[in-house]
XYZ file of C-alpha atoms in Angstrom:
343
model
C 64.464 173.851 185.776
C 64.646 170.084 186.235
C 65.693 169.454 182.616
C 68.256 172.260 182.682
C 69.639 171.040 186.012
C 69.905 167.466 184.730
C 71.830 168.620 181.652
C 74.135 170.682 183.883
C 74.920 167.606 185.982
C 75.790 165.567 182.897
C 77.900 168.358 181.373
C 79.764 168.964 184.633
C 80.169 165.479 186.088
C 80.205 163.085 183.150
C 81.505 165.064 180.179
C 83.758 167.448 182.134
C 82.321 170.461 180.264
C 82.362 172.696 183.314
C 82.376 176.090 181.594
C 79.380 175.088 179.465
C 77.628 173.828 182.581
C 78.230 177.204 184.234
C 76.854 179.039 181.196
C 73.691 176.949 181.373
C 73.124 177.695 185.053
C 73.689 181.414 184.482
C 71.186 181.371 181.627
C 68.639 179.650 183.827
C 69.130 182.175 186.625
C 68.488 185.019 184.187
C 65.055 183.509 183.643
C 64.429 182.745 187.326
C 66.904 184.425 189.704
C 65.037 183.020 192.721
C 65.556 179.371 191.797
C 67.317 177.850 194.804
C 67.970 174.627 192.903
C 69.930 176.364 190.143
C 71.906 178.473 192.633
C 72.969 175.209 194.253
C 73.971 173.722 190.891
C 75.935 176.872 190.093
C 77.785 176.621 193.392
C 78.657 173.026 192.643
C 80.093 173.868 189.224
C 82.005 176.879 190.571
C 83.576 174.674 193.223
C 84.687 172.210 190.547
C 86.275 175.180 188.779
C 88.030 176.012 192.085
C 86.222 179.345 192.321
C 85.404 178.671 195.950
C 84.440 182.147 197.144
C 81.840 182.402 194.399
C 80.733 178.833 195.067
C 80.020 179.625 198.712
C 78.056 182.733 197.733
C 75.880 180.682 195.363
C 75.326 177.943 197.923
C 74.461 180.430 200.673
C 71.995 182.073 198.296
C 70.387 178.706 197.655
C 70.014 178.125 201.411
C 68.662 181.647 201.911
C 66.006 181.084 199.246
C 65.074 177.594 200.430
C 66.281 176.813 203.982
C 64.777 173.345 203.801
C 66.814 172.276 200.771
C 69.173 169.791 202.430
C 71.235 169.163 199.307
C 72.612 172.718 199.447
C 73.920 172.104 202.979
C 75.472 168.840 201.799
C 77.145 170.547 198.854
C 78.445 173.281 201.149
C 79.972 170.465 203.192
C 81.760 169.259 200.070
C 83.064 172.760 199.370
C 84.460 173.067 202.891
C 86.248 169.779 202.360
C 87.804 171.158 199.202
C 88.906 174.164 201.272
C 90.495 171.757 203.783
C 88.302 172.739 206.723
C 87.317 169.362 208.145
C 85.308 170.584 211.158
C 83.277 172.888 208.899
C 82.779 170.076 206.394
C 81.364 167.814 209.085
C 79.272 170.567 210.657
C 77.570 171.415 207.358
C 76.915 167.692 206.869
C 75.315 167.569 210.321
C 73.089 170.516 209.409
C 72.028 168.715 206.229
C 70.875 165.744 208.321
C 68.956 168.064 210.658
C 67.212 169.737 207.706
C 66.152 166.376 206.242
C 66.321 163.733 208.997
C 64.586 161.157 206.792
C 67.347 161.109 204.140
C 69.512 158.112 204.998
C 72.181 159.055 202.448
C 72.959 162.303 204.277
C 73.460 160.430 207.535
C 75.559 157.831 205.714
C 77.948 160.448 204.324
C 78.522 161.766 207.833
C 79.011 158.275 209.282
C 81.522 157.344 206.587
C 83.582 160.499 207.164
C 83.834 159.686 210.872
C 84.744 156.090 210.070
C 87.504 157.196 207.691
C 88.752 159.648 210.320
C 89.205 156.799 212.789
C 86.309 157.741 215.089
C 84.231 154.550 214.917
C 81.959 155.324 217.868
C 80.905 158.644 216.363
C 80.485 156.906 213.013
C 78.227 154.319 214.634
C 76.020 157.090 215.983
C 75.142 158.221 212.465
C 75.260 154.743 210.954
C 72.555 153.631 213.375
C 70.304 156.283 211.866
C 71.033 154.898 208.387
C 70.172 151.367 209.444
C 66.926 152.543 211.047
C 65.848 154.540 207.996
C 66.883 152.175 205.194
C 67.948 148.758 206.470
C 69.418 146.558 203.774
C 69.679 149.370 201.223
C 72.774 149.707 199.053
C 73.895 152.789 200.971
C 73.283 151.067 204.314
C 75.516 148.207 203.197
C 78.140 150.704 202.042
C 78.000 152.381 205.465
C 78.368 148.999 207.150
C 81.422 148.279 204.984
C 83.197 151.418 206.191
C 82.164 150.612 209.754
C 83.849 147.219 209.539
C 87.073 148.848 208.342
C 86.972 151.484 211.075
C 86.441 148.870 213.804
C 89.204 146.659 212.357
C 86.839 143.879 211.310
C 88.611 142.967 208.088
C 86.973 139.556 207.553
C 83.548 141.176 207.881
C 84.607 143.990 205.544
C 85.638 141.481 202.885
C 82.393 139.509 203.257
C 80.297 142.687 202.989
C 82.176 143.943 199.933
C 81.906 140.540 198.281
C 78.158 140.323 198.858
C 77.672 143.850 197.472
C 79.596 142.886 194.340
C 77.638 139.642 193.969
C 74.394 141.634 194.138
C 75.835 144.304 191.818
C 74.620 147.117 194.052
C 73.826 150.490 192.516
C 76.251 153.407 192.132
C 74.256 155.403 194.724
C 76.766 157.445 196.718
C 79.517 155.362 195.086
C 78.309 152.107 196.662
C 79.499 149.747 193.913
C 82.816 151.574 193.542
C 83.566 151.354 197.260
C 82.605 147.677 197.324
C 84.749 146.747 194.320
C 87.861 148.677 195.285
C 87.636 147.725 198.960
C 87.528 144.091 197.859
C 90.428 144.653 195.474
C 92.547 146.348 198.140
C 91.899 143.620 200.708
C 92.758 140.758 198.374
C 95.773 142.501 196.852
C 97.135 143.180 200.334
C 96.861 139.446 201.093
C 98.332 138.463 197.681
C 95.048 136.777 196.706
C 94.573 138.598 193.412
C 93.900 135.448 191.375
C 91.099 134.518 193.746
C 89.700 138.025 193.425
C 89.797 137.963 189.631
C 88.016 134.614 189.550
C 85.259 135.977 191.762
C 84.766 139.148 189.700
C 84.599 137.096 186.507
C 82.094 134.690 188.085
C 79.802 137.627 188.838
C 80.359 139.346 185.497
C 81.992 137.161 182.816
C 82.274 140.207 180.538
C 84.840 141.675 182.952
C 87.413 139.309 181.413
C 86.712 140.563 177.880
C 88.823 143.678 177.399
C 87.816 144.039 173.762
C 84.934 146.160 175.068
C 83.957 148.015 178.194
C 81.893 145.934 180.601
C 78.382 147.395 180.728
C 77.226 149.766 183.441
C 79.133 151.329 186.288
C 79.180 147.929 187.978
C 81.021 146.412 185.017
C 83.350 149.397 184.615
C 84.346 149.312 188.280
C 85.013 145.572 188.179
C 87.028 145.816 184.971
C 89.110 148.654 186.392
C 89.814 146.594 189.512
C 90.646 143.606 187.328
C 93.423 145.621 185.672
C 94.920 146.400 189.074
C 94.612 142.820 190.300
C 96.211 141.486 187.130
C 99.412 143.295 188.103
C 100.137 140.716 190.822
C 98.044 137.849 189.483
C 99.471 137.699 185.958
C 102.392 140.116 185.893
C 103.029 143.700 184.759
C 102.884 142.886 181.016
C 99.333 141.520 181.209
C 98.317 144.476 183.361
C 99.759 146.909 180.784
C 97.912 145.232 177.917
C 94.612 145.257 179.769
C 95.015 148.869 180.870
C 95.643 149.969 177.278
C 92.487 148.221 176.087
C 90.455 149.490 179.030
C 91.579 153.073 178.426
C 90.802 152.849 174.703
C 87.298 151.621 175.510
C 86.815 154.440 178.008
C 87.767 156.927 175.311
C 85.104 155.520 172.997
C 82.435 156.226 175.612
C 83.694 159.733 176.411
C 84.649 158.662 179.914
C 88.442 158.615 179.580
C 88.733 161.964 181.388
C 87.964 160.017 184.595
C 91.440 158.533 184.282
C 93.122 161.934 184.012
C 92.744 162.894 187.655
C 94.770 162.128 190.752
C 95.573 158.534 191.612
C 93.949 157.265 188.407
C 96.107 159.494 186.198
C 99.273 157.884 187.476
C 98.049 154.412 186.478
C 99.265 154.902 182.900
C 102.918 155.775 183.709
C 102.990 153.410 186.688
C 101.844 150.395 184.708
C 104.203 151.299 181.864
C 107.187 151.679 184.178
C 107.646 155.452 183.883
C 108.144 155.968 187.590
C 109.411 159.558 187.364
C 106.205 160.617 185.638
C 104.091 158.604 188.082
C 105.791 160.222 191.079
C 105.286 163.696 189.648
C 101.595 163.060 189.015
C 101.191 161.736 192.547
C 102.791 164.862 193.997
C 101.109 167.384 191.690
C 97.620 165.920 191.556
C 96.719 163.140 193.973
C 98.682 163.984 197.101
C 98.120 167.714 196.668
C 94.435 167.230 197.505
C 93.384 168.607 200.901
C 93.129 165.937 203.578
C 89.567 167.055 204.365
C 88.553 166.461 200.756
C 89.512 162.776 200.845
C 90.274 161.601 204.343
C 91.461 158.093 203.446
C 93.564 158.964 200.382
C 96.836 157.943 202.026
C 95.505 154.408 202.413
C 94.842 154.258 198.667
C 98.472 155.114 197.964
C 99.689 152.486 200.390
C 98.379 149.654 198.225
C 101.042 147.256 196.876
C 100.502 148.381 193.272
C 101.702 151.879 194.205
C 104.773 150.685 196.094
C 107.201 151.611 193.269
C 106.310 155.275 193.801
C 105.595 155.355 197.541
C 109.191 154.315 198.199
C 110.333 157.525 196.485
C 111.563 159.893 199.252
C 109.425 162.771 197.965
C 106.245 160.703 198.082
C 107.179 159.202 201.450
C 107.656 162.707 202.837
C 104.349 163.943 201.430
C 102.478 160.963 202.867
C 104.020 161.724 206.271
C 102.960 165.363 205.956
C 99.413 164.319 205.137
C 99.369 161.925 208.102
C 100.334 164.838 210.361
C 97.775 167.168 208.759
C 95.067 164.570 209.274
C 96.074 164.029 212.920
C 95.779 167.774 213.533
C 92.437 167.952 211.750
C 91.180 165.013 213.816
C 92.052 166.893 216.994
C 90.071 169.893 215.726
C 87.121 167.593 215.067
C 87.310 166.126 218.585
C 87.104 169.667 219.973
C 84.146 170.422 217.687
C 82.296 167.357 218.987
C 82.197 168.951 222.448
C 79.945 171.761 221.211
C 76.252 171.628 222.187
C 75.105 171.164 218.583
C 76.861 167.782 218.519
C 75.618 166.509 221.877
C-alpha cells in the first residue's frame, strides 16, 4: 500500500498524470477495498479531477474505515475549499487537529487560513499550539511569517522570510515557497528588487545561472522569484530572457506543467507583452478559483509585476467581486466561530 500510494502521489502531484494515478488507486482498492489510506488518496485525485461528489464519498469512506486518520479530515478540508465553502473548510481542519492534536502541521494550516482571512487573534490561537508542539521548526517559522503579515508587522515579516531563505528551510507545507515569494513581494513593493536579487544570489550563487535549473525546491523557488525581481531590477528584456531559460530548464525536468496553471500561466504572455492573452488567462484560470480555495489570491495579483493586467477593467471588476465574496465568507466564518465546537 505504501509503495502504491507513494507512486500515486508522484503521478498526481509531480507528473500531472491524474488519470493514471486514479487507475492505480482503483487497482489497489480491488486488492484491499478496506484500505482507508487508498480511499483517501483516491479522494484526493478525484478532487484534482474536479469530480468533487465522488471525492467526498471516497474521503468519507476513508474516515469511516479509520476515524483516527487525521489526513483524511485535512484532505476533506481541502475539498471543501475547492467547493468554495470556507466555514466547512475550516471546520474540517479543526476536526483534523482534534483527531491528531500532536500534529503541528495541521494546527499550522488552520492558523494560516485565519491569518490570511484577516482574523489574527483566531490565527494566534492555533499558532500558539504550533509553537508549543514544534518551536523553531520550518512550519512554525512559516506560521510566524503569516502571523506577522496578519498583524501588520511588515519589518518582522521580511526578517522572518529572509532568515528562512538563508537557512534554506524545507518545502514542508510550502515553507520555502512562502518564504521566498513573501520576500519577493515585500521587496518588489518597496522597489528594492536589486537588493533582493543580491541576497538570493548570496544564499545560492547558482540562482544567477539560468543555463540550468538551480537544484532542489529551494533553488527552483529562488530562481523563479529572481525572474520576477529582474523585471524591475534589470528591465523587461532581461526578465523575458531569464523566464525563457527558466521555462526550458523546467521542461527538461518534467516540471514545466507547474507553470501552466493560474497566476503562473500568465507569466509567459505577461513578460512577453501579450497583455490580452495574460488578461484572459487571469480571468479564465487564476481569478476563477474559489475564494475559499486560496484566500489571499487577490494580494498575489496586486503585485507591481501584474499591474499591466490588473488595470484592465475586466480584471479590476473580478478582483472587486472576489473582495466582496471574501468579505461575505469572512462573515460566515465569524458566525461559525460562535458555535460550541469552536469555543
